[in-house]
Amino acid sequence: MSAEAADREAATSSRPCTPPQTCWFEFLLEESLLEKHLRKPCPDPAPVQLIVQFLEQASKPSVNEQNQVQPPPDNKRNRILKLLALKVAAHLKWDLDILEKSLSVPVLNMLLNELLCISKVPPGTKHVDMDLATLPPTTAMAVLLYNRWAIRTIVQSSFPVKQAKPGPPQLSVMNQMQQEKELTENILKVLKEQAADSILVLEAALKLNKDLYVHTMRTLDLLAMEPGMVNGETESSTAGLKVKTEEMQCQVCYDLGAAYFQQGSTNSAVYENAREKFFRTKELIAEIGSLSLHCTIDEKRLAGYCQACDVLVPSSDSTSQQLTPYSQVHICLRSGNYQEVIQIFIEDNLTLSLPVQFRQSVLRELFQKAQQGNEALDEICFKVCACNTVRDILEGRTISVQFNQLFLRPNKEKIDFLLEVCSRSVNLEKASESLKGNMAAFLKNVCLGLEDLQYVFMISSHELFITLLKDEERKLLVDQMRKRSPRVNLCIKPVTSFYDIPASASVNIGQLEHQLILSVDPWRIRQILIELHGMTSERQFWTVSNKWEVPSVYSGVILGIKDNLTRDLVYILMAKGLHCSTVKDFSHAKQLFAACLELVTEFSPKLRQVMLNEMLLLDIHTHEAGTGQAGERPPSDLISRVRGYLEMRLPDIPLRQVIAEECVAFMLNWRENEYLTLQVPAFLLQSNPYVKLGQLLAATCKELPGPKESRRTAKDLWEVVVQICSVSSQHKRGNDGRVSLIKQRESTLGIMYRSELLSFIKKLREPLVLTIILSLFVKLHNVREDIVNDITAEHISIWPSSIPNLQSVDFEAVAITVKELVRYTLSINPNNHSWLIIQADIYFATNQYSAALHYYLQAGAVCSDFFNKAVPPDVYTDQVIKRMIKCCSLLNCHTQVAILCQFLREIDYKTAFKSLQEQNSHDAMDSYYDYIWDVTILEYLTYLHHKRGETDKRQIAIKAIGQTELNASNPEEVLQLAAQRRKKKFLQAMAKLYF
């Protein structure tokens, strides 16, 4: 009989009617006094205090007869005490929030270990090695409770703890506190070592698809009985308190999310896992509802976690929920994108979603950075402060001291920005009268605080000011400004100052013209022009700046407008819009063009079409400079507008050549080959040379995979380019009467000039189109009779191999074009091995051998992961290797020549031996012997050094031969591997030398 059974039998046979003091806990258990105590409304002691008392009693060490301290004995009394503690925890439904709040780490650790023990979890078994799906439900739940507590404790320990104020020092209390602290630290150390296992256990729990059960007071009573009396009830799926799968997963997801979030401070990638778990928790809470018994989660804290994850790991899924303004602001602050923060604050002035305290905290953070020496943030601080001030005004609060300090020295930029914020922060159609009144009062106060009348005029002439203030109010403001000006005492002769002299009309006009030059706001430009035309009617204000340039095809139409104000306004808006587009300020360009379009629509259909064409070109540039660079296809409406432009047949509409050029390049870049080859109207091919060229290029791309005889379009494209590159001839009679033939200029027989063709090609980005054009020019370059070294190119075989009239082609211009095209294509993609080989061949043909080697090596490096893989044989062809050999030979690097001879399909021993005989080599010679894998060459080196009496070098060669992997008896695979390894090391060494 076991010791436990003997204890139980003794207790059953000799139970007294009234319990003695030593058996009180046993009596409490058997008479159900604990349940009665716990059912009281306010039990004293409280349940958690009972757990502490029970476990303290059970863990008291014993003293033997020799007065030696022994561990707590495993007797019936202590087992009953532990069982009582478990029953109290079961009464609390194993709520970790309650238990953690009231129990210390050592006590809760002891409690959960007892739960594992009574739940039949084998001691010493790692939880991560247990299959939760096969465990009894109560056992699995015990394992989950322990591991949940483990990671929660680790997370909790990472938070700062406010130290309690110490009371009067008591030695026994201090010793006890120190012991508990040390014990807690030891437990935490163990939990942290097992943290990875605990996380794996909880992740495995998320895959369970069955309900679990947790021990109740009843199941714990059953466990206290004889095993035969239980009849397996605690092992079944219905014993204990049922915990639904969703409730368990919700609690586990939350705890895992907190653990991952805590780990994210050292490994930011883990934040993604935390985000996933927290958002899954939110979904499960929505499914379960708020009446769950076992899922008690602080939803405010969960919302905070979710918001933090949104900031730290913004979702990349375009269909996911939009980022909150908080997240957007934090992301912008981290990336230094302060302009976007300003835009968010301006938009928030309409929505009023961000708390004022949050906006002020952002401003404080920026002020701190500015005070640390970042002067560039001074302007940002003013703009954010202005946004906050307008928000305060809209909500009826007073202006902050910070704004008054930052606005002590106003300038044009500050006032322009303030007016922009004010106008964008008020929806005049929906705003209440009180809100409009607040804004009007603010603008009046700003005017009254300004000393420079020029700045006052900027505000008083603004559309918002005119809308908000009535005529009487504006007149009253003017009177106030006059009264505010200092009176002159006629009794005292004033001291005249230069700044006291009143400005003349010409000075005011000059100031307005200066503002006109600087402004890019269409409304402001209009206001300034109205003011200027009110001052004088003799000036043509479109001539104020010589930087305002409008294409000649447009200027005739614009300058023909009869109304002077309208003419100036249209000319200036278009000129400024074109300039903004040139400097890639697309947002201001769009505003200026839109204002100009609205203006000309009223009186000129011709200019309306001109503006529509320019806005199309602007949209193309905007897409190409923005999302187009990332490979995102343009929207379908933009492609439709491009087609509409190409097919437009409106008479008398002035057209810029660059727009047609950009439209065709746009269609080629986005592979609209079907339209260019089959759907483009026939009249366009005759009237628009760029459409003709685009159609030939698109058709050649489509026919490229087909057989050579089907490439009719390639021949047509060849003939068009040859004609463009031809020159016209002119006969000239000299003084002696002889007639000579001279080349004069580019031929006018082609569909465009060579310079126009080159300009068009430099707008293309599609690799296949660029490769075809480049191969055509390379072939044209190779056709000339005096060529010594051909240039190789991909798809070069599709072009004709001869030209009937060679004298008509300007081959010098062709050579220049090839160089410019290679330079351009490599700027588009510097890792295209075909284009790199062409560049290398050009340098080889012009005797620039070091540069040629650089590009030959670069071509091999980009397609072999810097020679870690074998270079494809279609890249390092025999011709390329032979040219590399010649480059090394002419650079007197003869050992490199010998090594490269091994790269040929048939090793060139003659060249290798001849190069090794050279004694004035400029390379590292014997240090390269480790890169030779051909034994014949190594044997020749041994013989050569022996003949010359070079003992040291001969020993190096012998050592290279003696390597076992070069043994001729080795399998072919071993020999090839040895060769490949030496090729890799040699080419990497060469790359370091020539890069």
PDB file of C-alpha atoms in Angstrom, residues 231-387:
ATOM      1  CA  ASN A 231     -14.447   6.620 -12.342  1.00  0.00           C
ATOM      2  CA  GLY A 232     -12.458   8.724 -14.809  1.00  0.00           C
ATOM      3  CA  GLU A 233     -14.831  11.677 -14.538  1.00  0.00           C
ATOM      4  CA  THR A 234     -12.039  14.260 -14.429  1.00  0.00           C
ATOM      5  CA  GLU A 235     -10.522  12.717 -17.515  1.00  0.00           C
ATOM      6  CA  SER A 236     -13.712  13.069 -19.551  1.00  0.00           C
ATOM      7  CA  SER A 237     -14.708  16.035 -21.716  1.00  0.00           C
ATOM      8  CA  THR A 238     -17.503  17.168 -19.404  1.00  0.00           C
ATOM      9  CA  ALA A 239     -15.685  17.462 -16.076  1.00  0.00           C
ATOM     10  CA  GLY A 240     -15.021  20.918 -14.679  1.00  0.00           C
ATOM     11  CA  LEU A 241     -16.087  24.367 -15.871  1.00  0.00           C
ATOM     12  CA  LYS A 242     -16.388  24.623 -19.660  1.00  0.00           C
ATOM     13  CA  VAL A 243     -14.177  27.178 -21.422  1.00  0.00           C
ATOM     14  CA  LYS A 244     -15.213  27.747 -25.029  1.00  0.00           C
ATOM     15  CA  THR A 245     -12.566  27.618 -27.732  1.00  0.00           C
ATOM     16  CA  GLU A 246     -13.182  31.260 -28.702  1.00  0.00           C
ATOM     17  CA  GLU A 247     -12.798  32.416 -25.071  1.00  0.00           C
ATOM     18  CA  MET A 248      -9.535  30.521 -24.667  1.00  0.00           C
ATOM     19  CA  GLN A 249      -8.140  31.773 -27.985  1.00  0.00           C
ATOM     20  CA  CYS A 250      -9.143  35.355 -27.213  1.00  0.00           C
ATOM     21  CA  GLN A 251      -7.277  35.324 -23.887  1.00  0.00           C
ATOM     22  CA  VAL A 252      -4.237  33.546 -25.380  1.00  0.00           C
ATOM     23  CA  CYS A 253      -4.098  35.957 -28.368  1.00  0.00           C
ATOM     24  CA  TYR A 254      -4.099  38.932 -26.024  1.00  0.00           C
ATOM     25  CA  ASP A 255      -1.339  37.519 -23.829  1.00  0.00           C
ATOM     26  CA  LEU A 256       0.772  36.553 -26.866  1.00  0.00           C
ATOM     27  CA  GLY A 257       0.273  40.022 -28.340  1.00  0.00           C
ATOM     28  CA  ALA A 258       1.537  41.626 -25.125  1.00  0.00           C
ATOM     29  CA  ALA A 259       4.566  39.293 -25.126  1.00  0.00           C
ATOM     30  CA  TYR A 260       5.400  40.043 -28.763  1.00  0.00           C
ATOM     31  CA  PHE A 261       4.947  43.775 -28.164  1.00  0.00           C
ATOM     32  CA  GLN A 262       7.372  43.638 -25.246  1.00  0.00           C
ATOM     33  CA  GLN A 263       9.928  41.779 -27.399  1.00  0.00           C
ATOM     34  CA  GLY A 264       9.532  44.391 -30.135  1.00  0.00           C
ATOM     35  CA  SER A 265      11.702  46.849 -28.225  1.00  0.00           C
ATOM     36  CA  THR A 266      14.729  44.705 -29.165  1.00  0.00           C
ATOM     37  CA  ASN A 267      13.425  43.205 -32.407  1.00  0.00           C
ATOM     38  CA  SER A 268      11.098  45.526 -34.330  1.00  0.00           C
ATOM     39  CA  ALA A 269      10.057  42.770 -36.743  1.00  0.00           C
ATOM     40  CA  VAL A 270       8.119  41.103 -33.912  1.00  0.00           C
ATOM     41  CA  TYR A 271       5.693  44.054 -33.825  1.00  0.00           C
ATOM     42  CA  GLU A 272       3.991  42.512 -36.863  1.00  0.00           C
ATOM     43  CA  ASN A 273       3.176  39.400 -34.791  1.00  0.00           C
ATOM     44  CA  ALA A 274       1.869  41.582 -31.965  1.00  0.00           C
ATOM     45  CA  ARG A 275      -0.337  43.490 -34.378  1.00  0.00           C
ATOM     46  CA  GLU A 276      -1.774  40.279 -35.788  1.00  0.00           C
ATOM     47  CA  LYS A 277      -2.581  38.898 -32.305  1.00  0.00           C
ATOM     48  CA  PHE A 278      -4.173  42.103 -31.003  1.00  0.00           C
ATOM     49  CA  PHE A 279      -6.421  42.528 -34.027  1.00  0.00           C
ATOM     50  CA  ARG A 280      -7.406  38.860 -33.796  1.00  0.00           C
ATOM     51  CA  THR A 281      -8.303  39.520 -30.134  1.00  0.00           C
ATOM     52  CA  LYS A 282     -10.608  42.357 -31.213  1.00  0.00           C
ATOM     53  CA  GLU A 283     -12.318  40.057 -33.706  1.00  0.00           C
ATOM     54  CA  LEU A 284     -12.831  37.353 -31.069  1.00  0.00           C
ATOM     55  CA  ILE A 285     -14.211  39.850 -28.525  1.00  0.00           C
ATOM     56  CA  ALA A 286     -16.736  40.934 -31.146  1.00  0.00           C
ATOM     57  CA  GLU A 287     -17.740  37.288 -31.642  1.00  0.00           C
ATOM     58  CA  ILE A 288     -17.908  36.389 -27.935  1.00  0.00           C
ATOM     59  CA  GLY A 289     -19.579  39.539 -26.639  1.00  0.00           C
ATOM     60  CA  SER A 290     -19.122  41.213 -23.284  1.00  0.00           C
ATOM     61  CA  LEU A 291     -20.845  38.519 -21.183  1.00  0.00           C
ATOM     62  CA  SER A 292     -17.981  36.011 -21.258  1.00  0.00           C
ATOM     63  CA  LEU A 293     -17.141  34.323 -17.936  1.00  0.00           C
ATOM     64  CA  HIS A 294     -13.537  33.418 -18.741  1.00  0.00           C
ATOM     65  CA  CYS A 295     -12.427  36.203 -21.057  1.00  0.00           C
ATOM     66  CA  THR A 296     -11.770  39.376 -19.063  1.00  0.00           C
ATOM     67  CA  ILE A 297      -9.702  41.733 -21.183  1.00  0.00           C
ATOM     68  CA  ASP A 298      -9.097  45.425 -20.585  1.00  0.00           C
ATOM     69  CA  GLU A 299     -10.509  46.736 -23.871  1.00  0.00           C
ATOM     70  CA  LYS A 300      -9.081  50.229 -23.329  1.00  0.00           C
ATOM     71  CA  ARG A 301      -5.600  48.761 -22.959  1.00  0.00           C
ATOM     72  CA  LEU A 302      -6.222  46.563 -26.007  1.00  0.00           C
ATOM     73  CA  ALA A 303      -7.230  49.645 -28.016  1.00  0.00           C
ATOM     74  CA  GLY A 304      -4.002  51.343 -26.934  1.00  0.00           C
ATOM     75  CA  TYR A 305      -1.968  48.340 -28.027  1.00  0.00           C
ATOM     76  CA  CYS A 306      -3.749  48.287 -31.424  1.00  0.00           C
ATOM     77  CA  GLN A 307      -3.128  51.986 -31.937  1.00  0.00           C
ATOM     78  CA  ALA A 308       0.555  51.596 -31.056  1.00  0.00           C
ATOM     79  CA  CYS A 309       0.866  48.676 -33.487  1.00  0.00           C
ATOM     80  CA  ASP A 310      -0.771  50.766 -36.214  1.00  0.00           C
ATOM     81  CA  VAL A 311       1.948  53.357 -35.696  1.00  0.00           C
ATOM     82  CA  LEU A 312       4.850  50.914 -35.411  1.00  0.00           C
ATOM     83  CA  VAL A 313       3.713  48.531 -38.167  1.00  0.00           C
ATOM     84  CA  PRO A 314       1.337  50.321 -40.542  1.00  0.00           C
ATOM     85  CA  SER A 315      -0.651  47.883 -42.664  1.00  0.00           C
ATOM     86  CA  SER A 316       0.603  47.501 -46.256  1.00  0.00           C
ATOM     87  CA  ASP A 317      -2.703  46.095 -47.434  1.00  0.00           C
ATOM     88  CA  SER A 318      -4.562  48.730 -49.422  1.00  0.00           C
ATOM     89  CA  THR A 319      -7.893  47.154 -48.477  1.00  0.00           C
ATOM     90  CA  SER A 320      -7.203  47.308 -44.755  1.00  0.00           C
ATOM     91  CA  GLN A 321      -8.547  50.024 -42.546  1.00  0.00           C
ATOM     92  CA  GLN A 322      -7.129  53.488 -43.058  1.00  0.00           C
ATOM     93  CA  LEU A 323      -4.433  54.755 -40.729  1.00  0.00           C
ATOM     94  CA  THR A 324      -5.712  56.951 -37.941  1.00  0.00           C
ATOM     95  CA  PRO A 325      -4.526  60.580 -37.825  1.00  0.00           C
ATOM     96  CA  TYR A 326      -2.462  59.629 -34.729  1.00  0.00           C
ATOM     97  CA  SER A 327      -0.644  56.949 -36.708  1.00  0.00           C
ATOM     98  CA  GLN A 328      -0.090  59.253 -39.659  1.00  0.00           C
ATOM     99  CA  VAL A 329       1.384  61.974 -37.451  1.00  0.00           C
ATOM    100  CA  HIS A 330       3.704  59.550 -35.628  1.00  0.00           C
ATOM    101  CA  ILE A 331       4.912  57.998 -38.901  1.00  0.00           C
ATOM    102  CA  CYS A 332       5.608  61.444 -40.359  1.00  0.00           C
ATOM    103  CA  LEU A 333       7.478  62.577 -37.234  1.00  0.00           C
ATOM    104  CA  ARG A 334       9.652  59.453 -37.272  1.00  0.00           C
ATOM    105  CA  SER A 335      10.477  59.859 -40.976  1.00  0.00           C
ATOM    106  CA  GLY A 336      11.014  63.621 -40.740  1.00  0.00           C
ATOM    107  CA  ASN A 337       8.133  64.343 -43.133  1.00  0.00           C
ATOM    108  CA  TYR A 338       7.027  67.491 -41.316  1.00  0.00           C
ATOM    109  CA  GLN A 339       5.178  68.976 -44.299  1.00  0.00           C
ATOM    110  CA  GLU A 340       2.768  66.054 -44.147  1.00  0.00           C
ATOM    111  CA  VAL A 341       2.206  66.716 -40.410  1.00  0.00           C
ATOM    112  CA  ILE A 342       1.213  70.285 -41.324  1.00  0.00           C
ATOM    113  CA  GLN A 343      -1.239  69.024 -43.951  1.00  0.00           C
ATOM    114  CA  ILE A 344      -2.786  66.607 -41.420  1.00  0.00           C
ATOM    115  CA  PHE A 345      -3.210  69.441 -38.896  1.00  0.00           C
ATOM    116  CA  ILE A 346      -4.832  71.692 -41.529  1.00  0.00           C
ATOM    117  CA  GLU A 347      -7.273  68.929 -42.481  1.00  0.00           C
ATOM    118  CA  ASP A 348      -7.949  68.298 -38.788  1.00  0.00           C
ATOM    119  CA  ASN A 349      -9.034  71.918 -38.400  1.00  0.00           C
ATOM    120  CA  LEU A 350     -12.109  70.858 -40.388  1.00  0.00           C
ATOM    121  CA  THR A 351     -12.717  67.465 -38.766  1.00  0.00           C
ATOM    122  CA  LEU A 352     -11.583  68.399 -35.204  1.00  0.00           C
ATOM    123  CA  SER A 353     -10.651  64.755 -34.539  1.00  0.00           C
ATOM    124  CA  LEU A 354      -7.229  65.229 -32.902  1.00  0.00           C
ATOM    125  CA  PRO A 355      -7.261  66.404 -29.270  1.00  0.00           C
ATOM    126  CA  VAL A 356      -5.768  69.827 -28.666  1.00  0.00           C
ATOM    127  CA  GLN A 357      -3.384  68.346 -26.081  1.00  0.00           C
ATOM    128  CA  PHE A 358      -1.971  65.951 -28.659  1.00  0.00           C
ATOM    129  CA  ARG A 359      -1.397  68.757 -31.167  1.00  0.00           C
ATOM    130  CA  GLN A 360       0.341  70.818 -28.468  1.00  0.00           C
ATOM    131  CA  SER A 361       2.570  67.858 -27.555  1.00  0.00           C
ATOM    132  CA  VAL A 362       3.670  67.597 -31.198  1.00  0.00           C
ATOM    133  CA  LEU A 363       4.527  71.310 -31.193  1.00  0.00           C
ATOM    134  CA  ARG A 364       6.509  70.901 -27.940  1.00  0.00           C
ATOM    135  CA  GLU A 365       8.474  68.034 -29.457  1.00  0.00           C
ATOM    136  CA  LEU A 366       9.337  70.140 -32.504  1.00  0.00           C
ATOM    137  CA  PHE A 367      10.349  73.086 -30.294  1.00  0.00           C
ATOM    138  CA  GLN A 368      12.721  70.800 -28.357  1.00  0.00           C
ATOM    139  CA  LYS A 369      14.354  69.592 -31.578  1.00  0.00           C
ATOM    140  CA  ALA A 370      14.676  73.181 -32.826  1.00  0.00           C
ATOM    141  CA  GLN A 371      16.293  74.261 -29.557  1.00  0.00           C
ATOM    142  CA  GLN A 372      18.853  71.466 -29.914  1.00  0.00           C
ATOM    143  CA  GLY A 373      20.292  73.258 -32.950  1.00  0.00           C
ATOM    144  CA  ASN A 374      18.095  72.155 -35.850  1.00  0.00           C
ATOM    145  CA  GLU A 375      17.428  75.591 -37.362  1.00  0.00           C
ATOM    146  CA  ALA A 376      15.504  74.110 -40.279  1.00  0.00           C
ATOM    147  CA  LEU A 377      12.655  73.358 -37.860  1.00  0.00           C
ATOM    148  CA  ASP A 378      12.040  77.018 -37.012  1.00  0.00           C
ATOM    149  CA  GLU A 379       9.755  77.450 -40.010  1.00  0.00           C
ATOM    150  CA  ILE A 380       8.016  74.128 -39.265  1.00  0.00           C
ATOM    151  CA  CYS A 381       7.411  75.241 -35.655  1.00  0.00           C
ATOM    152  CA  PHE A 382       5.724  78.423 -36.871  1.00  0.00           C
ATOM    153  CA  LYS A 383       3.523  76.534 -39.326  1.00  0.00           C
ATOM    154  CA  VAL A 384       2.424  73.950 -36.746  1.00  0.00           C
ATOM    155  CA  CYS A 385       1.817  76.751 -34.232  1.00  0.00           C
ATOM    156  CA  ALA A 386      -0.257  78.619 -36.831  1.00  0.00           C
ATOM    157  CA  CYS A 387      -2.367  75.496 -37.444  1.00  0.00           C
TER     158      CYS A 387
END
